[in-house]
mmCIF file with all atom_site columns, C-alpha atoms in Angstrom:
data_model
loop_
_atom_site.group_PDB
_atom_site.id
_atom_site.type_symbol
_atom_site.label_atom_id
_atom_site.label_alt_id
_atom_site.label_comp_id
_atom_site.label_asym_id
_atom_site.label_entity_id
_atom_site.label_seq_id
_atom_site.pdbx_PDB_ins_code
_atom_site.Cartn_x
_atom_site.Cartn_y
_atom_site.Cartn_z
_atom_site.occupancy
_atom_site.B_iso_or_equiv
_atom_site.pdbx_formal_charge
_atom_site.auth_seq_id
_atom_site.auth_comp_id
_atom_site.auth_asym_id
_atom_site.auth_atom_id
_atom_site.pdbx_PDB_model_num
ATOM 1   C CA . MET A 1 1   ? 7.874   -44.077 25.141  1.00 0.00 ? 1   MET A CA 1
ATOM 2   C CA . LYS A 1 2   ? 5.615   -41.570 24.227  1.00 0.00 ? 2   LYS A CA 1
ATOM 3   C CA . ASP A 1 3   ? 6.845   -38.113 22.859  1.00 0.00 ? 3   ASP A CA 1
ATOM 4   C CA . PRO A 1 4   ? 5.833   -35.385 25.332  1.00 0.00 ? 4   PRO A CA 1
ATOM 5   C CA . LEU A 1 5   ? 5.747   -32.400 22.747  1.00 0.00 ? 5   LEU A CA 1
ATOM 6   C CA . PRO A 1 6   ? 2.493   -32.119 20.758  1.00 0.00 ? 6   PRO A CA 1
ATOM 7   C CA . PRO A 1 7   ? 2.642   -31.556 16.898  1.00 0.00 ? 7   PRO A CA 1
ATOM 8   C CA . THR A 1 8   ? 2.551   -27.773 16.784  1.00 0.00 ? 8   THR A CA 1
ATOM 9   C CA . ALA A 1 9   ? 5.850   -27.704 20.107  1.00 0.00 ? 9   ALA A CA 1
ATOM 10  C CA . ARG A 1 10  ? 7.972   -30.182 17.890  1.00 0.00 ? 10  ARG A CA 1
ATOM 11  C CA . ARG A 1 11  ? 7.502   -28.642 14.697  1.00 0.00 ? 11  ARG A CA 1
ATOM 12  C CA . LEU A 1 12  ? 8.487   -24.899 15.999  1.00 0.00 ? 12  LEU A CA 1
ATOM 13  C CA . ALA A 1 13  ? 11.580  -26.474 17.812  1.00 0.00 ? 13  ALA A CA 1
ATOM 14  C CA . ALA A 1 14  ? 12.100  -28.010 14.788  1.00 0.00 ? 14  ALA A CA 1
ATOM 15  C CA . GLY A 1 15  ? 12.701  -24.167 13.183  1.00 0.00 ? 15  GLY A CA 1
ATOM 16  C CA . PRO A 1 16  ? 10.221  -22.373 10.332  1.00 0.00 ? 16  PRO A CA 1
ATOM 17  C CA . CYS A 1 17  ? 12.496  -23.581 7.869   1.00 0.00 ? 17  CYS A CA 1
ATOM 18  C CA . ARG A 1 18  ? 13.607  -27.107 6.881   1.00 0.00 ? 18  ARG A CA 1
ATOM 19  C CA . GLU A 1 19  ? 14.826  -25.815 3.743   1.00 0.00 ? 19  GLU A CA 1
ATOM 20  C CA . PRO A 1 20  ? 17.144  -22.846 3.268   1.00 0.00 ? 20  PRO A CA 1
ATOM 21  C CA . PHE A 1 21  ? 14.277  -21.049 0.498   1.00 0.00 ? 21  PHE A CA 1
ATOM 22  C CA . GLN A 1 22  ? 11.003  -22.330 1.081   1.00 0.00 ? 22  GLN A CA 1
ATOM 23  C CA . PRO A 1 23  ? 8.629   -20.447 -1.805  1.00 0.00 ? 23  PRO A CA 1
ATOM 24  C CA . LEU A 1 24  ? 6.489   -18.223 -0.091  1.00 0.00 ? 24  LEU A CA 1
ATOM 25  C CA . GLY A 1 25  ? 2.736   -19.403 -1.685  1.00 0.00 ? 25  GLY A CA 1
ATOM 26  C CA . ALA A 1 26  ? 0.990   -18.101 -4.340  1.00 0.00 ? 26  ALA A CA 1
ATOM 27  C CA . ALA A 1 27  ? -0.471  -15.177 -2.436  1.00 0.00 ? 27  ALA A CA 1
ATOM 28  C CA . ALA A 1 28  ? 2.529   -13.615 -1.225  1.00 0.00 ? 28  ALA A CA 1
ATOM 29  C CA . LEU A 1 29  ? 3.255   -10.940 -3.863  1.00 0.00 ? 29  LEU A CA 1
ATOM 30  C CA . PRO A 1 30  ? -0.463  -9.934  -4.166  1.00 0.00 ? 30  PRO A CA 1
ATOM 31  C CA . ARG A 1 31  ? -0.512  -10.110 -0.338  1.00 0.00 ? 31  ARG A CA 1
ATOM 32  C CA . PHE A 1 32  ? 2.941   -7.347  -0.176  1.00 0.00 ? 32  PHE A CA 1
ATOM 33  C CA . LEU A 1 33  ? 1.510   -5.578  -3.474  1.00 0.00 ? 33  LEU A CA 1
ATOM 34  C CA . SER A 1 34  ? -1.839  -5.236  -1.290  1.00 0.00 ? 34  SER A CA 1
ATOM 35  C CA . ARG A 1 35  ? -0.523  -3.929  1.697   1.00 0.00 ? 35  ARG A CA 1
ATOM 36  C CA . SER A 1 36  ? 2.132   -1.937  0.203   1.00 0.00 ? 36  SER A CA 1
ATOM 37  C CA . ALA A 1 37  ? -0.162  0.577   -1.616  1.00 0.00 ? 37  ALA A CA 1
ATOM 38  C CA . ALA A 1 38  ? -2.374  0.675   1.490   1.00 0.00 ? 38  ALA A CA 1
ATOM 39  C CA . GLY A 1 39  ? 0.677   1.999   3.329   1.00 0.00 ? 39  GLY A CA 1
ATOM 40  C CA . ALA A 1 40  ? 1.375   4.630   0.350   1.00 0.00 ? 40  ALA A CA 1
ATOM 41  C CA . ALA A 1 41  ? -2.237  5.718   0.712   1.00 0.00 ? 41  ALA A CA 1
ATOM 42  C CA . ALA A 1 42  ? -2.604  5.644   4.347   1.00 0.00 ? 42  ALA A CA 1
ATOM 43  C CA . GLY A 1 43  ? 0.642   8.008   3.899   1.00 0.00 ? 43  GLY A CA 1
ATOM 44  C CA . CYS A 1 44  ? -0.811  10.357  1.290   1.00 0.00 ? 44  CYS A CA 1
ATOM 45  C CA . ALA A 1 45  ? -3.594  10.892  4.113   1.00 0.00 ? 45  ALA A CA 1
ATOM 46  C CA . ALA A 1 46  ? -1.285  11.713  6.584   1.00 0.00 ? 46  ALA A CA 1
ATOM 47  C CA . VAL A 1 47  ? 0.765   14.140  4.423   1.00 0.00 ? 47  VAL A CA 1
ATOM 48  C CA . HIS A 1 48  ? -2.048  15.735  3.389   1.00 0.00 ? 48  HIS A CA 1
ATOM 49  C CA . GLY A 1 49  ? -4.069  15.676  7.027   1.00 0.00 ? 49  GLY A CA 1
ATOM 50  C CA . LEU A 1 50  ? -0.637  17.528  7.861   1.00 0.00 ? 50  LEU A CA 1
ATOM 51  C CA . ALA A 1 51  ? -0.116  20.058  5.109   1.00 0.00 ? 51  ALA A CA 1
ATOM 52  C CA . LEU A 1 52  ? -3.694  20.718  5.644   1.00 0.00 ? 52  LEU A CA 1
ATOM 53  C CA . ALA A 1 53  ? -3.671  21.343  9.609   1.00 0.00 ? 53  ALA A CA 1
ATOM 54  C CA . ALA A 1 54  ? -0.104  23.403  8.682   1.00 0.00 ? 54  ALA A CA 1
ATOM 55  C CA . ALA A 1 55  ? -1.450  25.549  6.328   1.00 0.00 ? 55  ALA A CA 1
ATOM 56  C CA . PRO A 1 56  ? -5.567  25.506  5.924   1.00 0.00 ? 56  PRO A CA 1
ATOM 57  C CA . HIS A 1 57  ? -7.268  26.794  2.403   1.00 0.00 ? 57  HIS A CA 1
ATOM 58  C CA . PRO A 1 58  ? -10.261 27.459  0.896   1.00 0.00 ? 58  PRO A CA 1
ATOM 59  C CA . GLY A 1 59  ? -10.767 24.192  -0.219  1.00 0.00 ? 59  GLY A CA 1
ATOM 60  C CA . ALA A 1 60  ? -10.257 22.452  3.038   1.00 0.00 ? 60  ALA A CA 1
ATOM 61  C CA . ALA A 1 61  ? -13.450 20.574  2.839   1.00 0.00 ? 61  ALA A CA 1
ATOM 62  C CA . ALA A 1 62  ? -13.128 18.624  -0.130  1.00 0.00 ? 62  ALA A CA 1
ATOM 63  C CA . SER A 1 63  ? -9.306  17.823  0.759   1.00 0.00 ? 63  SER A CA 1
ATOM 64  C CA . LEU A 1 64  ? -10.590 16.427  4.233   1.00 0.00 ? 64  LEU A CA 1
ATOM 65  C CA . LEU A 1 65  ? -13.122 14.085  1.757   1.00 0.00 ? 65  LEU A CA 1
ATOM 66  C CA . LEU A 1 66  ? -9.983  13.355  -0.392  1.00 0.00 ? 66  LEU A CA 1
ATOM 67  C CA . VAL A 1 67  ? -7.928  12.431  2.917   1.00 0.00 ? 67  VAL A CA 1
ATOM 68  C CA . ALA A 1 68  ? -11.206 10.120  3.908   1.00 0.00 ? 68  ALA A CA 1
ATOM 69  C CA . ALA A 1 69  ? -11.424 8.664   1.277   1.00 0.00 ? 69  ALA A CA 1
ATOM 70  C CA . CYS A 1 70  ? -8.097  7.689   0.817   1.00 0.00 ? 70  CYS A CA 1
ATOM 71  C CA . LEU A 1 71  ? -7.761  6.006   4.181   1.00 0.00 ? 71  LEU A CA 1
ATOM 72  C CA . LEU A 1 72  ? -11.175 4.124   3.377   1.00 0.00 ? 72  LEU A CA 1
ATOM 73  C CA . CYS A 1 73  ? -9.516  2.816   0.364   1.00 0.00 ? 73  CYS A CA 1
ATOM 74  C CA . ALA A 1 74  ? -6.252  2.238   2.467   1.00 0.00 ? 74  ALA A CA 1
ATOM 75  C CA . VAL A 1 75  ? -8.255  -0.391  4.901   1.00 0.00 ? 75  VAL A CA 1
ATOM 76  C CA . HIS A 1 76  ? -9.820  -1.712  2.103   1.00 0.00 ? 76  HIS A CA 1
ATOM 77  C CA . LEU A 1 77  ? -6.455  -2.619  0.249   1.00 0.00 ? 77  LEU A CA 1
ATOM 78  C CA . PHE A 1 78  ? -5.001  -4.015  3.041   1.00 0.00 ? 78  PHE A CA 1
ATOM 79  C CA . ARG A 1 79  ? -7.694  -6.277  4.298   1.00 0.00 ? 79  ARG A CA 1
ATOM 80  C CA . ARG A 1 80  ? -9.322  -7.286  1.411   1.00 0.00 ? 80  ARG A CA 1
ATOM 81  C CA . PRO A 1 81  ? -7.921  -6.189  -1.741  1.00 0.00 ? 81  PRO A CA 1
ATOM 82  C CA . SER A 1 82  ? -10.440 -6.762  -4.317  1.00 0.00 ? 82  SER A CA 1
ATOM 83  C CA . PRO A 1 83  ? -10.818 -5.631  -7.774  1.00 0.00 ? 83  PRO A CA 1
ATOM 84  C CA . ALA A 1 84  ? -13.233 -2.428  -7.193  1.00 0.00 ? 84  ALA A CA 1
ATOM 85  C CA . ALA A 1 85  ? -10.600 -1.519  -3.774  1.00 0.00 ? 85  ALA A CA 1
ATOM 86  C CA . TRP A 1 86  ? -8.181  -1.124  -6.400  1.00 0.00 ? 86  TRP A CA 1
ATOM 87  C CA . ALA A 1 87  ? -9.676  0.377   -9.055  1.00 0.00 ? 87  ALA A CA 1
ATOM 88  C CA . LEU A 1 88  ? -10.970 2.663   -6.227  1.00 0.00 ? 88  LEU A CA 1
ATOM 89  C CA . HIS A 1 89  ? -6.771  3.114   -5.211  1.00 0.00 ? 89  HIS A CA 1
ATOM 90  C CA . VAL A 1 90  ? -5.885  4.200   -8.984  1.00 0.00 ? 90  VAL A CA 1
ATOM 91  C CA . VAL A 1 91  ? -8.963  7.011   -9.757  1.00 0.00 ? 91  VAL A CA 1
ATOM 92  C CA . LEU A 1 92  ? -8.091  8.365   -6.235  1.00 0.00 ? 92  LEU A CA 1
ATOM 93  C CA . THR A 1 93  ? -4.161  8.827   -6.555  1.00 0.00 ? 93  THR A CA 1
ATOM 94  C CA . THR A 1 94  ? -4.096  9.665   -10.586 1.00 0.00 ? 94  THR A CA 1
ATOM 95  C CA . ALA A 1 95  ? -6.661  12.622  -9.045  1.00 0.00 ? 95  ALA A CA 1
ATOM 96  C CA . MET A 1 96  ? -4.282  13.353  -7.056  1.00 0.00 ? 96  MET A CA 1
ATOM 97  C CA . LEU A 1 97  ? -1.533  13.661  -9.391  1.00 0.00 ? 97  LEU A CA 1
ATOM 98  C CA . ALA A 1 98  ? -4.100  15.696  -11.726 1.00 0.00 ? 98  ALA A CA 1
ATOM 99  C CA . ALA A 1 99  ? -5.300  17.947  -9.091  1.00 0.00 ? 99  ALA A CA 1
ATOM 100 C CA . HIS A 1 100 ? -1.724  18.502  -8.150  1.00 0.00 ? 100 HIS A CA 1
ATOM 101 C CA . PRO A 1 101 ? 0.687   18.439  -11.150 1.00 0.00 ? 101 PRO A CA 1
ATOM 102 C CA . PRO A 1 102 ? 3.957   18.346  -10.033 1.00 0.00 ? 102 PRO A CA 1
ATOM 103 C CA . LEU A 1 103 ? 5.921   20.779  -12.316 1.00 0.00 ? 103 LEU A CA 1
ATOM 104 C CA . ALA A 1 104 ? 3.037   23.849  -12.092 1.00 0.00 ? 104 ALA A CA 1
ATOM 105 C CA . THR A 1 105 ? 3.702   24.274  -8.253  1.00 0.00 ? 105 THR A CA 1
ATOM 106 C CA . ALA A 1 106 ? 7.724   24.602  -9.287  1.00 0.00 ? 106 ALA A CA 1
ATOM 107 C CA . HIS A 1 107 ? 7.669   28.028  -9.618  1.00 0.00 ? 107 HIS A CA 1
ATOM 108 C CA . HIS A 1 108 ? 5.733   28.742  -6.231  1.00 0.00 ? 108 HIS A CA 1
ATOM 109 C CA . VAL A 1 109 ? 7.530   29.590  -2.840  1.00 0.00 ? 109 VAL A CA 1
ATOM 110 C CA . VAL A 1 110 ? 6.732   27.048  -0.359  1.00 0.00 ? 110 VAL A CA 1
ATOM 111 C CA . ALA A 1 111 ? 8.077   27.340  3.042   1.00 0.00 ? 111 ALA A CA 1
ATOM 112 C CA . GLY A 1 112 ? 7.809   24.925  6.011   1.00 0.00 ? 112 GLY A CA 1
ATOM 113 C CA . LEU A 1 113 ? 5.426   21.439  5.799   1.00 0.00 ? 113 LEU A CA 1
ATOM 114 C CA . ALA A 1 114 ? 4.313   22.654  2.468   1.00 0.00 ? 114 ALA A CA 1
ATOM 115 C CA . ALA A 1 115 ? 7.865   22.265  0.838   1.00 0.00 ? 115 ALA A CA 1
ATOM 116 C CA . TRP A 1 116 ? 8.217   18.914  1.686   1.00 0.00 ? 116 TRP A CA 1
ATOM 117 C CA . ALA A 1 117 ? 4.423   17.998  2.011   1.00 0.00 ? 117 ALA A CA 1
ATOM 118 C CA . GLY A 1 118 ? 4.195   18.050  -2.162  1.00 0.00 ? 118 GLY A CA 1
ATOM 119 C CA . PRO A 1 119 ? 7.239   16.188  -3.151  1.00 0.00 ? 119 PRO A CA 1
ATOM 120 C CA . VAL A 1 120 ? 6.286   13.512  -0.399  1.00 0.00 ? 120 VAL A CA 1
ATOM 121 C CA . ALA A 1 121 ? 2.818   12.611  -1.146  1.00 0.00 ? 121 ALA A CA 1
ATOM 122 C CA . GLY A 1 122 ? 3.524   12.935  -5.044  1.00 0.00 ? 122 GLY A CA 1
ATOM 123 C CA . VAL A 1 123 ? 5.995   10.337  -5.017  1.00 0.00 ? 123 VAL A CA 1
ATOM 124 C CA . LEU A 1 124 ? 3.791   7.816   -2.796  1.00 0.00 ? 124 LEU A CA 1
ATOM 125 C CA . ALA A 1 125 ? 1.427   8.573   -5.183  1.00 0.00 ? 125 ALA A CA 1
ATOM 126 C CA . VAL A 1 126 ? 3.707   7.397   -8.053  1.00 0.00 ? 126 VAL A CA 1
ATOM 127 C CA . ALA A 1 127 ? 4.650   4.584   -6.081  1.00 0.00 ? 127 ALA A CA 1
ATOM 128 C CA . ALA A 1 128 ? 1.338   4.032   -5.293  1.00 0.00 ? 128 ALA A CA 1
ATOM 129 C CA . LEU A 1 129 ? 0.292   4.068   -8.637  1.00 0.00 ? 129 LEU A CA 1
ATOM 130 C CA . LEU A 1 130 ? 3.474   1.503   -10.046 1.00 0.00 ? 130 LEU A CA 1
ATOM 131 C CA . LEU A 1 131 ? 2.376   -1.124  -6.980  1.00 0.00 ? 131 LEU A CA 1
ATOM 132 C CA . ALA A 1 132 ? -0.868  -1.324  -9.276  1.00 0.00 ? 132 ALA A CA 1
ATOM 133 C CA . ALA A 1 133 ? -0.079  -1.595  -12.375 1.00 0.00 ? 133 ALA A CA 1
ATOM 134 C CA . VAL A 1 134 ? 2.677   -4.532  -10.981 1.00 0.00 ? 134 VAL A CA 1
ATOM 135 C CA . ARG A 1 135 ? -0.574  -5.783  -9.281  1.00 0.00 ? 135 ARG A CA 1
ATOM 136 C CA . GLY A 1 136 ? -2.955  -5.243  -12.564 1.00 0.00 ? 136 GLY A CA 1
ATOM 137 C CA . VAL A 1 137 ? 0.004   -6.989  -15.145 1.00 0.00 ? 137 VAL A CA 1
ATOM 138 C CA . THR A 1 138 ? 0.492   -10.213 -12.011 1.00 0.00 ? 138 THR A CA 1
ATOM 139 C CA . ALA A 1 139 ? -3.293  -10.733 -12.583 1.00 0.00 ? 139 ALA A CA 1
ATOM 140 C CA . VAL A 1 140 ? -3.753  -10.634 -15.969 1.00 0.00 ? 140 VAL A CA 1
ATOM 141 C CA . ARG A 1 141 ? -0.388  -13.254 -16.178 1.00 0.00 ? 141 ARG A CA 1
ATOM 142 C CA . GLY A 1 142 ? -2.081  -15.412 -13.045 1.00 0.00 ? 142 GLY A CA 1
ATOM 143 C CA . PRO A 1 143 ? -0.592  -18.263 -11.280 1.00 0.00 ? 143 PRO A CA 1
ATOM 144 C CA . GLN A 1 144 ? 2.993   -19.409 -13.320 1.00 0.00 ? 144 GLN A CA 1
ATOM 145 C CA . PRO A 1 145 ? 3.421   -23.044 -12.780 1.00 0.00 ? 145 PRO A CA 1
ATOM 146 C CA . ALA A 1 146 ? 6.068   -24.106 -11.030 1.00 0.00 ? 146 ALA A CA 1
#
């Protein structure tokens, strides 16, 4: 008697995992790192956009350009995480940290949105640089034998 289920339906009915711990494949870690870095870049852009909307300043045009660059970087890291996208990500994140050093603004009294925007953007930027460092190390080491 012929099986009524097509092969795809039989696989789905059997469950996605036949073994308790299946490897995710060689592309899982780079994909996780690039998408996490894209999330951090988009988060930095969102925080900067919100802070700019709450407290406009004379350098608003430059800030808007950097917000757009962060969003473009996030899209590239999410869709096509090439070495050029990672390099742009590191350059933009480093420039943001250099332009807004966390300790230089510690003596200023800030309130409202600006009180949390700076620390949140700083944490996101540091996390993004750590993700880029891990990606760089794994790219240099290459695939590990199974």
